[in-house]
C-alpha positions as YAML, in Angstrom:
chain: A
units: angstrom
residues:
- id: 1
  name: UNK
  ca: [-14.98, -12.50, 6.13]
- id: 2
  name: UNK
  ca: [-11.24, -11.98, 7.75]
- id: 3
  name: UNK
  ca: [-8.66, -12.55, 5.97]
- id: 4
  name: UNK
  ca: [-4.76, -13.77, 6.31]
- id: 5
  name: UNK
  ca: [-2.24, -12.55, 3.41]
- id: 6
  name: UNK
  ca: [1.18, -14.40, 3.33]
- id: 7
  name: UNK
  ca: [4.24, -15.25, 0.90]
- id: 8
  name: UNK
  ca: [5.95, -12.21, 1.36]
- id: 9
  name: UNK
  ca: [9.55, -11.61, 1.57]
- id: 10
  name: UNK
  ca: [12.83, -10.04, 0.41]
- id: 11
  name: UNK
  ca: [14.04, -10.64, -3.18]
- id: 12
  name: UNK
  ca: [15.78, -9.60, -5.65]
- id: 13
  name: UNK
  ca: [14.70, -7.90, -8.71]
- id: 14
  name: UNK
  ca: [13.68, -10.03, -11.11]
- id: 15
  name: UNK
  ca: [12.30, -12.87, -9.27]
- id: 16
  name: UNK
  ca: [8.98, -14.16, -8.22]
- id: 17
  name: UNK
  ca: [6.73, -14.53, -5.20]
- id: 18
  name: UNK
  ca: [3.34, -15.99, -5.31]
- id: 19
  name: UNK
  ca: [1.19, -14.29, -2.76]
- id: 20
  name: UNK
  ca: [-1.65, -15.97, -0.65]
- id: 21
  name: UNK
  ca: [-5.08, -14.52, 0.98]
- id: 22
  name: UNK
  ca: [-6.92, -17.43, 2.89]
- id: 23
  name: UNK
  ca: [-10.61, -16.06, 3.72]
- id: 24
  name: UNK
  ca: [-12.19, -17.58, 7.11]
- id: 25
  name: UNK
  ca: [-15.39, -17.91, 4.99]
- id: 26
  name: UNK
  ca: [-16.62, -18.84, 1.23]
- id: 27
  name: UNK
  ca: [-15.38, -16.18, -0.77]
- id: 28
  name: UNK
  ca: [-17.19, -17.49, -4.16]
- id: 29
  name: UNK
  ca: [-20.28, -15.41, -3.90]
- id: 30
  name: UNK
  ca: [-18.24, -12.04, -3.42]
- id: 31
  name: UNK
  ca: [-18.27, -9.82, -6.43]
- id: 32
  name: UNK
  ca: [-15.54, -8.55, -6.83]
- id: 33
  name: UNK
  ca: [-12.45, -9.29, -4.59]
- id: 34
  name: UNK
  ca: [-8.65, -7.72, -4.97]
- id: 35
  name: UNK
  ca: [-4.98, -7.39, -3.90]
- id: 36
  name: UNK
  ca: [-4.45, -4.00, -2.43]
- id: 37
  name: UNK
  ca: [-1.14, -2.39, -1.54]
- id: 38
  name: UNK
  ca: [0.51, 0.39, 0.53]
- id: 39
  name: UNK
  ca: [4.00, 1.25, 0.01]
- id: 40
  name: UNK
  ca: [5.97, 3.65, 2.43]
- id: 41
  name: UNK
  ca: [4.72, 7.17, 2.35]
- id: 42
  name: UNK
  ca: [1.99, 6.56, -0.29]
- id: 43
  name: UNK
  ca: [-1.28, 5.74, 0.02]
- id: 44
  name: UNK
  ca: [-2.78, 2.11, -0.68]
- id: 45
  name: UNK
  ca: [-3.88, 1.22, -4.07]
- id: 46
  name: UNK
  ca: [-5.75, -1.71, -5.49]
- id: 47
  name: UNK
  ca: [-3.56, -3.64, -7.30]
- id: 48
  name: UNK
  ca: [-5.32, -6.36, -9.02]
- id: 49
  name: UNK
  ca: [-9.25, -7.65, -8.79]
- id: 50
  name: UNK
  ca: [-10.69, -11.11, -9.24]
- id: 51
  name: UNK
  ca: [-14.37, -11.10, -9.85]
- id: 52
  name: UNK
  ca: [-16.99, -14.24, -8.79]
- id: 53
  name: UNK
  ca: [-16.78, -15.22, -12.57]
- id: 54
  name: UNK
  ca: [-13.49, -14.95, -12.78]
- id: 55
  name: UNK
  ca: [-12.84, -11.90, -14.47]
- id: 56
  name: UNK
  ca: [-9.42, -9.97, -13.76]
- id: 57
  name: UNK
  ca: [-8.43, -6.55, -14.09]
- id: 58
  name: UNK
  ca: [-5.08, -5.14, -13.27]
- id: 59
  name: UNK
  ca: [-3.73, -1.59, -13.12]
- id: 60
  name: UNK
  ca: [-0.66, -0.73, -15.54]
- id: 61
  name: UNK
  ca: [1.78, -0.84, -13.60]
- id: 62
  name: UNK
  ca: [1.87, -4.60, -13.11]
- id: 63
  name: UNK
  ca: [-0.07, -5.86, -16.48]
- id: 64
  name: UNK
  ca: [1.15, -8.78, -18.22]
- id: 65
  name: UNK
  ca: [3.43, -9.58, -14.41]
- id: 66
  name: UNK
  ca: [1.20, -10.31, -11.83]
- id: 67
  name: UNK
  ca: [-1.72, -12.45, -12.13]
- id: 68
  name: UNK
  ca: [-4.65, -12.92, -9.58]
- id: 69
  name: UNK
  ca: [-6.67, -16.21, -8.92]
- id: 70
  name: UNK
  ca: [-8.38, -17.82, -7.10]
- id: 71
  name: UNK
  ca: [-9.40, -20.99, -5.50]
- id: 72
  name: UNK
  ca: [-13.32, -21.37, -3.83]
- id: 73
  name: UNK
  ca: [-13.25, -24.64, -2.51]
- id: 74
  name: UNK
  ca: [-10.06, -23.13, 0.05]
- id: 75
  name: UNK
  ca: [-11.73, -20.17, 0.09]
- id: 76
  name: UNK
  ca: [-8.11, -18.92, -1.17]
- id: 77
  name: UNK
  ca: [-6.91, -16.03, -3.66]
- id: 78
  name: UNK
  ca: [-3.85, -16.22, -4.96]
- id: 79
  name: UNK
  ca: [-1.69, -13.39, -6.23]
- id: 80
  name: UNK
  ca: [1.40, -14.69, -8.84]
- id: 81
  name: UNK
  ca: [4.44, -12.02, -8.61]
- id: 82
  name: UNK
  ca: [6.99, -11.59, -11.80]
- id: 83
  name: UNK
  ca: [9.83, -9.86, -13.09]
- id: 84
  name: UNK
  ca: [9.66, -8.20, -9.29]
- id: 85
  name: UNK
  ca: [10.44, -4.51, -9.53]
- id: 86
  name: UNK
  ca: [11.94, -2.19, -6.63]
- id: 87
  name: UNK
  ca: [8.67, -0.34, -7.11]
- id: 88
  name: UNK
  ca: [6.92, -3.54, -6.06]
- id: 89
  name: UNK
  ca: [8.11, -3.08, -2.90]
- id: 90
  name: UNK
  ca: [5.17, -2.35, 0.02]
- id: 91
  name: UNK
  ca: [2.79, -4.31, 2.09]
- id: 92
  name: UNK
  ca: [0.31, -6.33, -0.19]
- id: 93
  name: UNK
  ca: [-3.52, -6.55, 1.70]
- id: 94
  name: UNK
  ca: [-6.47, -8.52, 0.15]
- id: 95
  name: UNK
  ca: [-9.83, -7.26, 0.69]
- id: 96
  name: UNK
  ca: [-13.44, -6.95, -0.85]
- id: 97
  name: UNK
  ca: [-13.54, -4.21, -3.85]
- id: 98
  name: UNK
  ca: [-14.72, -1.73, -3.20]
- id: 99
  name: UNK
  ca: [-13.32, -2.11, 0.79]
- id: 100
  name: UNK
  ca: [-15.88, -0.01, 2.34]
- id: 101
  name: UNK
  ca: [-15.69, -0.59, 6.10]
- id: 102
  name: UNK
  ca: [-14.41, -4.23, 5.68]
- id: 103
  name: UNK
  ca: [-11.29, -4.94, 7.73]
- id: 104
  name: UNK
  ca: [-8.52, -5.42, 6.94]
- id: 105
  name: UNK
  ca: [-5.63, -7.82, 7.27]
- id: 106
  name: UNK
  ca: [-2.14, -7.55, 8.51]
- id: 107
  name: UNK
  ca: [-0.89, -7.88, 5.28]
- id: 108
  name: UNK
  ca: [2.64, -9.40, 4.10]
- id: 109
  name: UNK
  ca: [5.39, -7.15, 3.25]
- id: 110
  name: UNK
  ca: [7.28, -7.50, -0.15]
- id: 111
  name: UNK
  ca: [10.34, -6.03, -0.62]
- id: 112
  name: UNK
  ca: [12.22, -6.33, -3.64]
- id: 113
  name: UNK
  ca: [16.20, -5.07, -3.69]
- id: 114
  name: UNK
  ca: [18.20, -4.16, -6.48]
...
């Protein structure tokens, strides 16, 4: 499965983006499935993680402001931005979890100014 991430952009803090991962095949069957990102100088980190019945997990940093979905029949997952932090900012990647030796996507950058 490739994959194309858009909806990035430059905001302000506060504000929200809605992030989009459009799979060139069916994406229902995967496992487990997540947002990843990579800001400047750090390493990329998995973000959030959709599972194929729907389960979400979410690591602390972004709990209870970003929310992951998904939609099978456009083989689409979704990832909801709010309250946008400065810390938010990086390039956002969607991938299989664990990634393996899947590749990866361009990703869409998200930077969010104060």
């Amino acid at each position: 499965v490739q994959v194309v991430e858009s909806g990035g952009g430059l905001v302000q803090v506060g504000v929200s983006l809605t992030l989009s991962c459009v799979a060139s095949g069916s994406i229902a069957s995967i496992d487990h499935f997540g947002w990843y990102r990579r800001a400047q100088g750090s390493q990329r980190e998995l973000v959030a993680v959709i599972s194929s019945t729907d389960t979400t997990n979410y690591i602390d940093s972004v709990k209870g402001r970003f929310t992951i979905s998904k939609d099978n029949a456009k083989n689409t997952v979704y990832l909801e931005m709010n309250s946008l932090k400065p810390e938010d900012t990086a390039v956002y990647f969607c991938n299989y979890v664990p990634a393996g030796k899947k590749s990866w996507g361009q990703g869409t950058q998200v930077t969010v100014s104060s």
